[in-house]
mmCIF file of C-alpha atoms in Angstrom:
data_model
loop_
_atom_site.group_PDB
_atom_site.id
_atom_site.type_symbol
_atom_site.label_atom_id
_atom_site.label_comp_id
_atom_site.label_asym_id
_atom_site.label_seq_id
_atom_site.Cartn_x
_atom_site.Cartn_y
_atom_site.Cartn_z
ATOM 1 C CA MET L 222 4.781 10.492 -7.518
ATOM 2 C CA ASN L 223 2.405 13.336 -8.256
ATOM 3 C CA GLU L 224 -1.263 12.478 -7.829
ATOM 4 C CA SER L 225 -1.971 13.951 -11.246
ATOM 5 C CA THR L 226 -4.973 13.540 -13.488
ATOM 6 C CA PHE L 227 -3.370 12.939 -16.869
ATOM 7 C CA SER L 228 -5.589 11.219 -19.393
ATOM 8 C CA PRO L 229 -4.631 7.535 -19.303
ATOM 9 C CA GLY L 230 -3.130 5.910 -22.336
ATOM 10 C CA GLY L 231 -4.308 2.410 -21.528
ATOM 11 C CA GLY L 232 -5.293 0.071 -18.755
ATOM 12 C CA ARG L 233 -9.018 -0.072 -19.608
ATOM 13 C CA PRO L 234 -10.936 -1.721 -16.694
ATOM 14 C CA GLY L 235 -11.692 -5.329 -17.414
ATOM 15 C CA ALA L 236 -8.855 -5.668 -19.928
ATOM 16 C CA PRO L 237 -5.835 -7.749 -18.984
ATOM 17 C CA ALA L 238 -2.764 -5.771 -18.011
ATOM 18 C CA ARG L 239 0.432 -6.006 -20.022
ATOM 19 C CA GLY L 240 1.900 -9.493 -19.588
ATOM 20 C CA GLN L 241 -1.172 -10.682 -17.684
ATOM 21 C CA GLU L 242 -3.904 -13.058 -18.826
ATOM 22 C CA SER L 243 -7.447 -12.721 -17.583
ATOM 23 C CA SER L 244 -7.498 -16.339 -16.392
ATOM 24 C CA GLY L 245 -5.516 -15.597 -13.248
ATOM 25 C CA SER L 246 -1.852 -15.817 -12.369
ATOM 26 C CA GLU L 247 -0.866 -17.961 -15.387
ATOM 27 C CA GLY L 248 1.234 -16.027 -17.841
ATOM 28 C CA VAL L 249 1.606 -13.037 -15.550
ATOM 29 C CA GLY L 250 4.892 -11.283 -16.204
ATOM 30 C CA SER L 251 5.380 -10.433 -12.546
ATOM 31 C CA VAL L 252 8.290 -11.663 -10.494
ATOM 32 C CA ALA L 253 6.133 -11.732 -7.353
ATOM 33 C CA VAL L 254 3.403 -13.883 -8.894
ATOM 34 C CA ARG L 255 5.881 -16.335 -10.434
ATOM 35 C CA THR L 256 7.697 -16.529 -7.110
ATOM 36 C CA PHE L 257 4.423 -17.118 -5.280
ATOM 37 C CA ALA L 258 3.331 -19.818 -7.756
ATOM 38 C CA ALA L 259 6.736 -21.496 -7.639
ATOM 39 C CA HIS L 260 6.555 -21.600 -3.853
ATOM 40 C CA GLN L 261 3.155 -23.285 -3.976
ATOM 41 C CA ASN L 262 4.396 -26.000 -6.370
ATOM 42 C CA ALA L 263 7.814 -26.477 -4.799
ATOM 43 C CA ALA L 264 8.908 -29.535 -2.842
ATOM 44 C CA PRO L 265 8.812 -29.201 0.973
ATOM 45 C CA THR L 266 12.609 -28.964 1.133
ATOM 46 C CA THR L 267 12.781 -25.867 -1.048
ATOM 47 C CA THR L 268 14.662 -23.157 0.813
ATOM 48 C CA ALA L 269 14.541 -20.333 -1.726
ATOM 49 C CA GLN L 270 12.792 -19.215 -4.878
ATOM 50 C CA GLN L 271 14.491 -18.489 -8.173
ATOM 51 C CA SER L 272 14.437 -15.207 -10.044
ATOM 52 C CA MET L 273 14.239 -14.835 -13.817
ATOM 53 C CA ASP L 274 17.987 -15.143 -14.201
ATOM 54 C CA GLY L 275 18.222 -18.188 -11.909
ATOM 55 C CA ARG L 276 19.522 -16.460 -8.803
ATOM 56 C CA GLN L 277 18.113 -17.308 -5.409
ATOM 57 C CA VAL L 278 15.556 -14.758 -4.269
ATOM 58 C CA ASN L 279 13.954 -13.988 -0.936
ATOM 59 C CA ALA L 280 16.256 -16.468 0.762
ATOM 60 C CA MET L 281 17.298 -15.778 4.325
ATOM 61 C CA ALA L 282 20.849 -14.611 3.845
ATOM 62 C CA GLY L 283 23.493 -16.259 5.932
ATOM 63 C CA ASN L 284 21.791 -19.672 6.082
ATOM 64 C CA SER L 285 22.700 -21.843 3.111
ATOM 65 C CA ALA L 286 22.615 -25.183 4.899
ATOM 66 C CA GLY L 287 19.076 -25.878 3.691
ATOM 67 C CA ASP L 288 17.605 -26.513 7.140
ATOM 68 C CA GLU L 289 13.912 -26.051 7.885
ATOM 69 C CA SER L 290 14.395 -22.555 9.271
ATOM 70 C CA ALA L 291 15.466 -21.368 5.806
ATOM 71 C CA GLU L 292 12.116 -22.195 4.239
ATOM 72 C CA LEU L 293 9.740 -19.408 3.386
ATOM 73 C CA ALA L 294 7.638 -18.516 6.397
ATOM 74 C CA ASP L 295 3.949 -19.357 6.602
ATOM 75 C CA TYR L 296 1.753 -17.087 8.709
ATOM 76 C CA SER L 297 -0.176 -20.112 9.924
ATOM 77 C CA ASP L 298 2.979 -21.483 11.553
ATOM 78 C CA PRO L 299 2.749 -20.815 15.327
ATOM 79 C CA HIS L 300 6.551 -20.977 15.545
ATOM 80 C CA ARG L 301 7.135 -18.261 12.946
ATOM 81 C CA VAL L 302 9.510 -15.415 13.751
ATOM 82 C CA PRO L 303 7.506 -12.563 15.343
ATOM 83 C CA TYR L 304 7.280 -9.338 13.378
ATOM 84 C CA GLY L 305 9.995 -6.847 14.216
ATOM 85 C CA GLU L 306 12.522 -9.405 15.472
ATOM 86 C CA LEU L 307 15.726 -9.940 13.550
ATOM 87 C CA PRO L 308 16.842 -13.574 14.149
ATOM 88 C CA GLU L 309 20.547 -14.246 14.108
ATOM 89 C CA GLY L 310 21.804 -15.037 10.629
ATOM 90 C CA HIS L 311 18.429 -14.390 8.942
ATOM 91 C CA PHE L 312 17.980 -11.143 7.077
ATOM 92 C CA TYR L 313 15.928 -9.793 4.223
ATOM 93 C CA ASP L 314 17.963 -8.257 1.433
ATOM 94 C CA PRO L 315 15.713 -6.385 -1.015
ATOM 95 C CA ASP L 316 18.594 -6.152 -3.507
ATOM 96 C CA ALA L 317 18.710 -9.955 -3.745
ATOM 97 C CA GLU L 318 15.130 -10.257 -4.918
ATOM 98 C CA TYR L 319 14.840 -8.005 -7.944
ATOM 99 C CA GLU L 320 17.146 -6.638 -10.597
ATOM 100 C CA PRO L 321 18.071 -3.174 -9.326
ATOM 101 C CA ASP L 322 17.688 -0.030 -11.351
ATOM 102 C CA PRO L 323 21.054 1.663 -10.675
ATOM 103 C CA GLU L 324 19.717 5.202 -11.124
ATOM 104 C CA TYR L 325 16.844 4.561 -8.722
ATOM 105 C CA ALA L 326 18.909 2.536 -6.245
ATOM 106 C CA ALA L 327 21.310 5.469 -5.931
ATOM 107 C CA THR L 328 18.500 7.535 -4.406
ATOM 108 C CA LEU L 329 18.023 5.019 -1.601
ATOM 109 C CA ALA L 330 21.530 4.248 -0.380
ATOM 110 C CA PRO L 331 24.312 6.828 -0.137
ATOM 111 C CA ASP L 332 26.485 4.033 1.244
ATOM 112 C CA ALA L 333 25.080 0.834 -0.253
ATOM 113 C CA ALA L 334 27.994 -1.280 0.998
ATOM 114 C CA ARG L 335 27.327 -0.285 4.607
ATOM 115 C CA GLN L 336 23.594 -0.941 4.203
ATOM 116 C CA ARG L 337 24.237 -4.473 2.963
ATOM 117 C CA ARG L 338 26.972 -5.164 5.493
ATOM 118 C CA GLU L 339 25.028 -3.999 8.528
ATOM 119 C CA ARG L 340 21.546 -4.777 7.172
ATOM 120 C CA ILE L 341 20.440 -1.215 7.923
ATOM 121 C CA GLY L 342 17.347 0.060 6.160
ATOM 122 C CA PRO L 343 16.844 3.613 4.868
ATOM 123 C CA THR L 344 15.207 4.582 8.183
ATOM 124 C CA GLY L 345 18.470 3.839 10.020
ATOM 125 C CA ARG L 346 17.005 0.799 11.824
ATOM 126 C CA PRO L 347 17.775 -2.915 11.302
ATOM 127 C CA LEU L 348 15.614 -4.191 8.451
ATOM 128 C CA PRO L 349 13.396 -7.123 9.532
ATOM 129 C CA TYR L 350 12.645 -10.088 7.296
ATOM 130 C CA PHE L 351 9.182 -9.848 5.728
ATOM 131 C CA PRO L 352 8.209 -13.306 4.417
ATOM 132 C CA ILE L 353 6.236 -13.988 1.274
ATOM 133 C CA PRO L 354 2.685 -14.524 2.574
ATOM 134 C CA GLY L 355 0.940 -17.837 2.163
ATOM 135 C CA PRO L 356 -2.426 -18.195 0.416
ATOM 136 C CA VAL L 357 -5.797 -17.620 2.067
ATOM 137 C CA SER L 358 -8.637 -20.091 1.753
ATOM 138 C CA GLU L 359 -11.409 -17.493 1.499
ATOM 139 C CA PRO L 360 -11.593 -13.678 1.687
ATOM 140 C CA GLY L 361 -12.812 -11.528 4.550
ATOM 141 C CA PRO L 362 -13.562 -10.024 6.838
ATOM 142 C CA ALA L 363 -11.741 -7.092 5.269
ATOM 143 C CA LYS L 364 -9.259 -4.837 6.984
ATOM 144 C CA ILE L 365 -10.099 -1.259 5.987
ATOM 145 C CA ILE L 366 -7.094 1.015 5.496
ATOM 146 C CA ALA L 367 -7.444 4.780 5.026
ATOM 147 C CA MET L 368 -4.616 6.365 3.015
ATOM 148 C CA CYS L 369 -4.725 9.803 4.589
ATOM 149 C CA ASN L 370 -2.796 13.069 4.646
ATOM 150 C CA GLN L 371 -4.316 16.548 4.464
ATOM 151 C CA LYS L 372 -1.398 17.741 2.325
ATOM 152 C CA GLY L 373 -1.704 17.060 -1.377
ATOM 153 C CA GLY L 374 0.943 15.587 -3.634
ATOM 154 C CA VAL L 375 2.546 13.324 -1.031
ATOM 155 C CA GLY L 376 1.811 10.005 -2.764
ATOM 156 C CA LYS L 377 -1.541 8.924 -1.309
ATOM 157 C CA THR L 378 -3.044 7.862 -4.624
ATOM 158 C CA THR L 379 0.144 6.260 -5.929
ATOM 159 C CA SER L 380 0.530 4.321 -2.681
ATOM 160 C CA ALA L 381 -3.123 3.224 -2.647
ATOM 161 C CA ILE L 382 -2.930 1.880 -6.211
ATOM 162 C CA ASN L 383 0.398 0.102 -5.853
ATOM 163 C CA LEU L 384 -0.162 -1.262 -2.345
ATOM 164 C CA GLY L 385 -3.495 -2.670 -3.525
ATOM 165 C CA ALA L 386 -1.909 -4.198 -6.628
ATOM 166 C CA ALA L 387 0.914 -5.747 -4.587
ATOM 167 C CA LEU L 388 -1.534 -7.241 -2.075
ATOM 168 C CA ALA L 389 -3.538 -8.661 -4.988
ATOM 169 C CA GLU L 390 -0.369 -10.261 -6.389
ATOM 170 C CA TYR L 391 0.034 -12.068 -3.078
ATOM 171 C CA GLY L 392 -3.402 -13.622 -3.446
ATOM 172 C CA ARG L 393 -5.468 -11.114 -1.439
ATOM 173 C CA ARG L 394 -8.811 -9.775 -2.634
ATOM 174 C CA VAL L 395 -8.568 -5.976 -2.645
ATOM 175 C CA LEU L 396 -11.098 -3.174 -3.089
ATOM 176 C CA LEU L 397 -9.845 0.351 -3.793
ATOM 177 C CA VAL L 398 -12.203 3.183 -2.847
ATOM 178 C CA ASP L 399 -11.627 6.494 -4.627
ATOM 179 C CA PHE L 400 -12.851 8.966 -2.007
ATOM 180 C CA ASP L 401 -11.368 12.081 -3.592
ATOM 181 C CA PRO L 402 -13.598 14.269 -5.813
ATOM 182 C CA GLN L 403 -10.615 14.780 -8.129
ATOM 183 C CA GLY L 404 -10.892 11.100 -9.104
ATOM 184 C CA ALA L 405 -7.120 10.645 -9.296
ATOM 185 C CA LEU L 406 -7.226 7.005 -8.224
ATOM 186 C CA SER L 407 -9.773 6.206 -10.920
ATOM 187 C CA VAL L 408 -7.616 7.941 -13.539
ATOM 188 C CA GLY L 409 -4.578 6.030 -12.283
ATOM 189 C CA LEU L 410 -6.369 2.782 -13.097
ATOM 190 C CA GLY L 411 -7.386 3.817 -16.609
ATOM 191 C CA VAL L 412 -10.906 5.075 -15.838
ATOM 192 C CA ASN L 413 -12.257 8.345 -17.243
ATOM 193 C CA PRO L 414 -14.234 9.823 -14.313
ATOM 194 C CA MET L 415 -16.286 12.055 -16.592
ATOM 195 C CA GLU L 416 -17.806 9.045 -18.371
ATOM 196 C CA LEU L 417 -19.068 7.354 -15.200
ATOM 197 C CA GLU L 418 -22.793 7.097 -14.609
ATOM 198 C CA LEU L 419 -22.520 5.707 -11.060
ATOM 199 C CA THR L 420 -19.792 6.479 -8.536
ATOM 200 C CA VAL L 421 -19.185 6.223 -4.817
ATOM 201 C CA TYR L 422 -21.236 9.435 -4.509
ATOM 202 C CA ASN L 423 -24.348 7.560 -5.632
ATOM 203 C CA LEU L 424 -23.562 4.756 -3.201
ATOM 204 C CA LEU L 425 -23.450 7.280 -0.352
ATOM 205 C CA MET L 426 -26.507 9.347 -1.233
ATOM 206 C CA GLU L 427 -28.974 6.954 -2.899
ATOM 207 C CA ARG L 428 -30.774 4.453 -0.708
ATOM 208 C CA GLY L 429 -31.285 1.015 -2.154
ATOM 209 C CA LEU L 430 -28.301 1.206 -4.518
ATOM 210 C CA ALA L 431 -26.241 -1.999 -4.271
ATOM 211 C CA PRO L 432 -22.438 -1.740 -4.238
ATOM 212 C CA ASP L 433 -22.234 -4.226 -7.134
ATOM 213 C CA GLU L 434 -23.915 -1.628 -9.339
ATOM 214 C CA VAL L 435 -21.019 0.776 -8.775
ATOM 215 C CA LEU L 436 -18.057 -1.644 -8.609
ATOM 216 C CA LEU L 437 -15.643 -1.800 -11.538
ATOM 217 C CA LYS L 438 -13.210 -4.615 -12.284
ATOM 218 C CA THR L 439 -9.637 -3.422 -12.823
ATOM 219 C CA ALA L 440 -6.947 -4.861 -15.086
ATOM 220 C CA VAL L 441 -5.297 -6.329 -11.960
ATOM 221 C CA ALA L 442 -6.690 -9.756 -11.074
ATOM 222 C CA GLY L 443 -8.260 -9.738 -7.613
ATOM 223 C CA MET L 444 -8.517 -5.929 -7.353
ATOM 224 C CA ASP L 445 -11.774 -3.971 -7.773
ATOM 225 C CA LEU L 446 -12.567 -0.269 -7.719
ATOM 226 C CA LEU L 447 -15.282 2.016 -6.363
ATOM 227 C CA PRO L 448 -14.680 5.013 -8.657
ATOM 228 C CA SER L 449 -15.244 8.702 -8.025
ATOM 229 C CA ASN L 450 -15.571 11.991 -9.852
ATOM 230 C CA ILE L 451 -16.356 15.635 -9.124
ATOM 231 C CA ASP L 452 -19.903 14.726 -8.028
ATOM 232 C CA LEU L 453 -18.440 13.561 -4.708
ATOM 233 C CA SER L 454 -17.666 17.168 -3.759
ATOM 234 C CA ALA L 455 -21.423 17.753 -3.363
ATOM 235 C CA ALA L 456 -21.640 14.988 -0.756
ATOM 236 C CA GLU L 457 -19.689 17.047 1.771
ATOM 237 C CA VAL L 458 -22.459 19.658 1.749
ATOM 238 C CA GLN L 459 -25.399 17.271 1.462
ATOM 239 C CA LEU L 460 -24.222 15.031 4.303
ATOM 240 C CA VAL L 461 -24.260 17.907 6.812
ATOM 241 C CA SER L 462 -27.993 17.484 7.433
ATOM 242 C CA GLU L 463 -27.874 13.673 7.582
ATOM 243 C CA VAL L 464 -28.217 11.714 10.821
ATOM 244 C CA ALA L 465 -24.920 10.010 11.780
ATOM 245 C CA ARG L 466 -23.294 11.705 8.777
ATOM 246 C CA GLU L 467 -19.799 10.602 9.831
ATOM 247 C CA SER L 468 -20.752 6.929 9.433
ATOM 248 C CA THR L 469 -22.220 7.100 5.926
ATOM 249 C CA LEU L 470 -19.256 5.448 4.203
ATOM 250 C CA GLN L 471 -19.029 2.791 6.923
ATOM 251 C CA ARG L 472 -22.641 1.786 6.257
ATOM 252 C CA ALA L 473 -22.048 1.735 2.486
ATOM 253 C CA LEU L 474 -19.039 -0.590 2.804
ATOM 254 C CA GLN L 475 -20.646 -2.966 5.302
ATOM 255 C CA PRO L 476 -22.083 -5.383 2.668
ATOM 256 C CA LEU L 477 -18.626 -5.731 1.059
ATOM 257 C CA LEU L 478 -16.562 -6.714 4.097
ATOM 258 C CA ASN L 479 -16.834 -10.472 3.589
ATOM 259 C CA ASP L 480 -15.900 -10.263 -0.097
ATOM 260 C CA TYR L 481 -12.432 -8.774 0.371
ATOM 261 C CA ASP L 482 -9.295 -9.140 2.468
ATOM 262 C CA PHE L 483 -8.374 -5.444 2.273
ATOM 263 C CA ILE L 484 -10.295 -2.260 1.457
ATOM 264 C CA VAL L 485 -8.003 0.700 0.778
ATOM 265 C CA ILE L 486 -9.569 4.183 0.847
ATOM 266 C CA ASP L 487 -7.797 6.998 -0.991
ATOM 267 C CA CYS L 488 -8.757 10.149 0.940
ATOM 268 C CA GLN L 489 -8.918 13.693 -0.364
ATOM 269 C CA PRO L 490 -6.182 16.144 0.741
ATOM 270 C CA SER L 491 -8.170 17.780 3.549
ATOM 271 C CA LEU L 492 -9.546 17.034 7.005
ATOM 272 C CA GLY L 493 -13.181 17.663 6.046
ATOM 273 C CA LEU L 494 -16.274 15.517 6.407
ATOM 274 C CA LEU L 495 -15.282 13.063 3.662
ATOM 275 C CA THR L 496 -11.968 12.343 5.390
ATOM 276 C CA VAL L 497 -13.729 11.941 8.745
ATOM 277 C CA ASN L 498 -16.063 9.430 7.040
ATOM 278 C CA ALA L 499 -13.052 7.463 5.809
ATOM 279 C CA LEU L 500 -11.452 7.461 9.275
ATOM 280 C CA THR L 501 -14.729 6.373 10.879
ATOM 281 C CA ALA L 502 -14.980 3.418 8.487
ATOM 282 C CA ALA L 503 -11.308 2.394 8.737
ATOM 283 C CA HIS L 504 -9.492 0.025 11.059
ATOM 284 C CA LYS L 505 -6.052 1.443 10.237
ATOM 285 C CA VAL L 506 -4.527 4.638 8.866
ATOM 286 C CA ILE L 507 -1.457 4.804 6.652
ATOM 287 C CA VAL L 508 0.026 8.293 6.345
ATOM 288 C CA PRO L 509 2.123 8.773 3.192
ATOM 289 C CA LEU L 510 4.639 11.476 4.035
ATOM 290 C CA GLU L 511 6.792 13.218 1.476
ATOM 291 C CA CYS L 512 10.316 13.652 2.825
ATOM 292 C CA GLU L 513 9.997 17.424 2.792
ATOM 293 C CA PHE L 514 9.603 19.982 5.583
ATOM 294 C CA PHE L 515 6.130 21.315 4.725
ATOM 295 C CA ALA L 516 4.727 17.778 4.627
ATOM 296 C CA LEU L 517 6.228 17.132 8.062
ATOM 297 C CA ARG L 518 4.441 20.126 9.599
ATOM 298 C CA GLY L 519 0.974 18.706 8.955
ATOM 299 C CA VAL L 520 1.519 15.351 10.660
ATOM 300 C CA ALA L 521 0.805 16.714 14.146
ATOM 301 C CA LEU L 522 -2.568 18.093 13.031
ATOM 302 C CA LEU L 523 -3.445 14.802 11.327
ATOM 303 C CA THR L 524 -2.584 12.698 14.380
ATOM 304 C CA GLU L 525 -4.750 15.030 16.481
ATOM 305 C CA THR L 526 -7.677 14.430 14.107
ATOM 306 C CA ILE L 527 -7.094 10.657 14.277
ATOM 307 C CA GLU L 528 -7.167 10.803 18.093
ATOM 308 C CA LYS L 529 -10.471 12.732 18.047
ATOM 309 C CA VAL L 530 -12.045 10.160 15.725
ATOM 310 C CA GLN L 531 -10.778 7.391 18.031
ATOM 311 C CA GLU L 532 -12.359 9.027 21.069
ATOM 312 C CA ARG L 533 -15.690 10.049 19.562
ATOM 313 C CA LEU L 534 -16.500 7.879 16.541
ATOM 314 C CA ASN L 535 -14.287 4.840 15.999
ATOM 315 C CA PRO L 536 -12.456 3.320 18.994
ATOM 316 C CA GLU L 537 -10.969 0.594 16.735
ATOM 317 C CA LEU L 538 -9.064 3.102 14.595
ATOM 318 C CA GLU L 539 -5.302 3.078 14.944
ATOM 319 C CA LEU L 540 -2.327 4.604 13.178
ATOM 320 C CA ASP L 541 -0.753 1.661 11.392
ATOM 321 C CA GLY L 542 2.246 3.504 10.066
ATOM 322 C CA ILE L 543 3.836 6.526 8.433
ATOM 323 C CA LEU L 544 5.131 5.757 4.948
ATOM 324 C CA ALA L 545 8.066 7.879 3.780
ATOM 325 C CA THR L 546 7.670 8.718 0.083
ATOM 326 C CA MET L 547 9.641 10.647 -2.552
ATOM 327 C CA TYR L 548 12.820 9.914 -0.608
ATOM 328 C CA ASP L 549 16.173 10.904 -2.076
ATOM 329 C CA SER L 550 19.066 10.092 0.235
ATOM 330 C CA ARG L 551 21.418 12.187 -1.902
ATOM 331 C CA THR L 552 19.886 15.285 -0.315
ATOM 332 C CA VAL L 553 20.561 16.267 3.280
ATOM 333 C CA HIS L 554 17.014 17.586 3.566
ATOM 334 C CA SER L 555 15.393 14.208 2.795
ATOM 335 C CA ARG L 556 17.649 12.426 5.266
ATOM 336 C CA GLU L 557 16.974 14.969 7.994
ATOM 337 C CA VAL L 558 13.189 14.844 7.533
ATOM 338 C CA LEU L 559 13.176 11.037 7.596
ATOM 339 C CA ALA L 560 15.382 11.011 10.704
ATOM 340 C CA ARG L 561 13.033 13.428 12.498
ATOM 341 C CA VAL L 562 9.985 11.341 11.605
ATOM 342 C CA VAL L 563 11.652 8.168 12.942
ATOM 343 C CA GLU L 564 12.714 10.013 16.078
ATOM 344 C CA ALA L 565 9.165 11.258 16.704
ATOM 345 C CA PHE L 566 7.144 8.157 15.733
ATOM 346 C CA ASP L 567 9.668 5.306 16.086
ATOM 347 C CA ASP L 568 7.938 1.950 15.379
ATOM 348 C CA ASN L 569 4.999 3.713 13.709
ATOM 349 C CA VAL L 570 7.270 4.488 10.744
ATOM 350 C CA TYR L 571 7.375 1.754 8.111
ATOM 351 C CA HIS L 572 10.752 0.195 7.380
ATOM 352 C CA THR L 573 9.822 0.373 3.705
ATOM 353 C CA VAL L 574 10.728 3.692 2.084
ATOM 354 C CA ILE L 575 9.493 4.737 -1.363
ATOM 355 C CA GLY L 576 12.108 6.606 -3.372
ATOM 356 C CA ARG L 577 11.756 9.006 -6.266
ATOM 357 C CA THR L 578 11.608 7.568 -9.768
ATOM 358 C CA VAL L 579 10.231 8.689 -13.115
ATOM 359 C CA ARG L 580 8.370 5.378 -13.330
ATOM 360 C CA PHE L 581 5.577 6.574 -11.028
ATOM 361 C CA PRO L 582 4.279 9.469 -13.182
ATOM 362 C CA GLU L 583 4.647 7.178 -16.205
ATOM 363 C CA THR L 584 2.276 4.659 -14.628
ATOM 364 C CA THR L 585 -0.359 7.368 -14.141
ATOM 365 C CA VAL L 586 -0.331 8.126 -17.856
ATOM 366 C CA ALA L 587 -0.402 4.387 -18.656
ATOM 367 C CA GLY L 588 -3.332 3.834 -16.283
ATOM 368 C CA GLU L 589 -1.858 0.842 -14.449
ATOM 369 C CA PRO L 590 0.143 0.038 -11.291
ATOM 370 C CA ILE L 591 3.919 -0.029 -11.345
ATOM 371 C CA THR L 592 3.763 -3.745 -10.474
ATOM 372 C CA THR L 593 2.505 -4.425 -14.001
ATOM 373 C CA TYR L 594 3.931 -1.425 -15.869
ATOM 374 C CA ALA L 595 7.512 -1.944 -14.663
ATOM 375 C CA SER L 596 7.302 -5.258 -12.837
ATOM 376 C CA ASN L 597 11.039 -5.719 -12.279
ATOM 377 C CA SER L 598 11.780 -2.144 -11.216
ATOM 378 C CA VAL L 599 12.929 -1.303 -7.707
ATOM 379 C CA GLY L 600 9.832 0.903 -7.352
ATOM 380 C CA ALA L 601 7.659 -2.182 -7.825
ATOM 381 C CA ALA L 602 9.867 -4.106 -5.387
ATOM 382 C CA ALA L 603 9.406 -1.355 -2.782
ATOM 383 C CA TYR L 604 5.611 -1.628 -2.904
ATOM 384 C CA ARG L 605 5.787 -5.435 -2.761
ATOM 385 C CA GLN L 606 7.938 -5.094 0.339
ATOM 386 C CA LEU L 607 5.389 -2.624 1.747
ATOM 387 C CA ALA L 608 2.617 -5.167 1.107
ATOM 388 C CA ARG L 609 4.596 -7.828 2.997
ATOM 389 C CA GLU L 610 5.225 -5.396 5.841
ATOM 390 C CA VAL L 611 1.512 -4.477 6.059
ATOM 391 C CA LEU L 612 0.620 -8.182 6.145
ATOM 392 C CA ALA L 613 3.289 -8.839 8.781
ATOM 393 C CA ARG L 614 1.864 -6.080 10.974
ATOM 394 C CA CYS L 615 -1.669 -7.444 10.547
ATOM 395 C CA HIS L 616 -0.629 -10.981 11.485
ATOM 396 C CA ALA L 617 1.446 -9.758 14.432
ATOM 397 C CA GLU L 618 -1.664 -8.397 16.167
#
């Protein structure tokens, strides 16, 4: 899950992704989209969706009687199960939804039988049920999420791309903001940063420039991009003399809030002025954390920065969750780091854990998300589960 800048081999913006037609969800080779579409067309008594091989998927295990409680949850239902509660006999089994990749699955569960029997997630806590979200009638106002960690190489860019793509699969309008001068997020979506005439830098520094002039359509339906390149590094110096310099990005994104459901900002690996701008504009912060000791050390400094921004610039900002990435349960070190993070931050740690797999660096070279590059992989399933968990947290507020 390196945030590398390999030259992409495909995924040109505006071109349909592999297995995906430009007309929308029809013909999309994604399990999540087919499941979502099947749910919309199903009879009211449907209690589970079907996977490609005909097995029931995303059903609530332990309830095969077909009663109303076994139907897929709708967030508009006032009687829905609250987030975080684990109702008796109703559990989410991620292994029942997608065909597992045995090599990858081995990195997540040293004792898979115990995990299934006791419904214990990789974090050591009971795994709640995260329902497939229902459709939305119209987008906005957008929730702005900053993907932030001052340490590099922890999976910020990979998580921003794949979380955005998974949210778009579930019918949400998503804008990705590449706020790193390295332009890794743009590269990860098949854009060559060196060929861009307008980037987010121009949107910040040039008055009168409309966001639509900078926006790029991606190969993922419902997901757009504000790209970046090395020019953005100059903004950190030029903004020093500006009035209300910490709020520059917030002002630039203001006209876009009603056009999207989520805006995901990929921050640079530092706690400089650009990162402070992202935190000032955001409603929530997701902290991707590599399950490694040096990554753990920086979390305290990051949370201190978040608290300062809350006090002085953005009272609405809150830490939505810490996302464990590059997890390999076969190593004692990964398990110990994850256990310490859960012990320190408890409910602020996502139940979803992203494991190591060679698929992630492959997607960077391909210039597309894992949800389209390897749609049936467990890596794609993990980010779809993360998208459902993010939506569950938003609707639980």
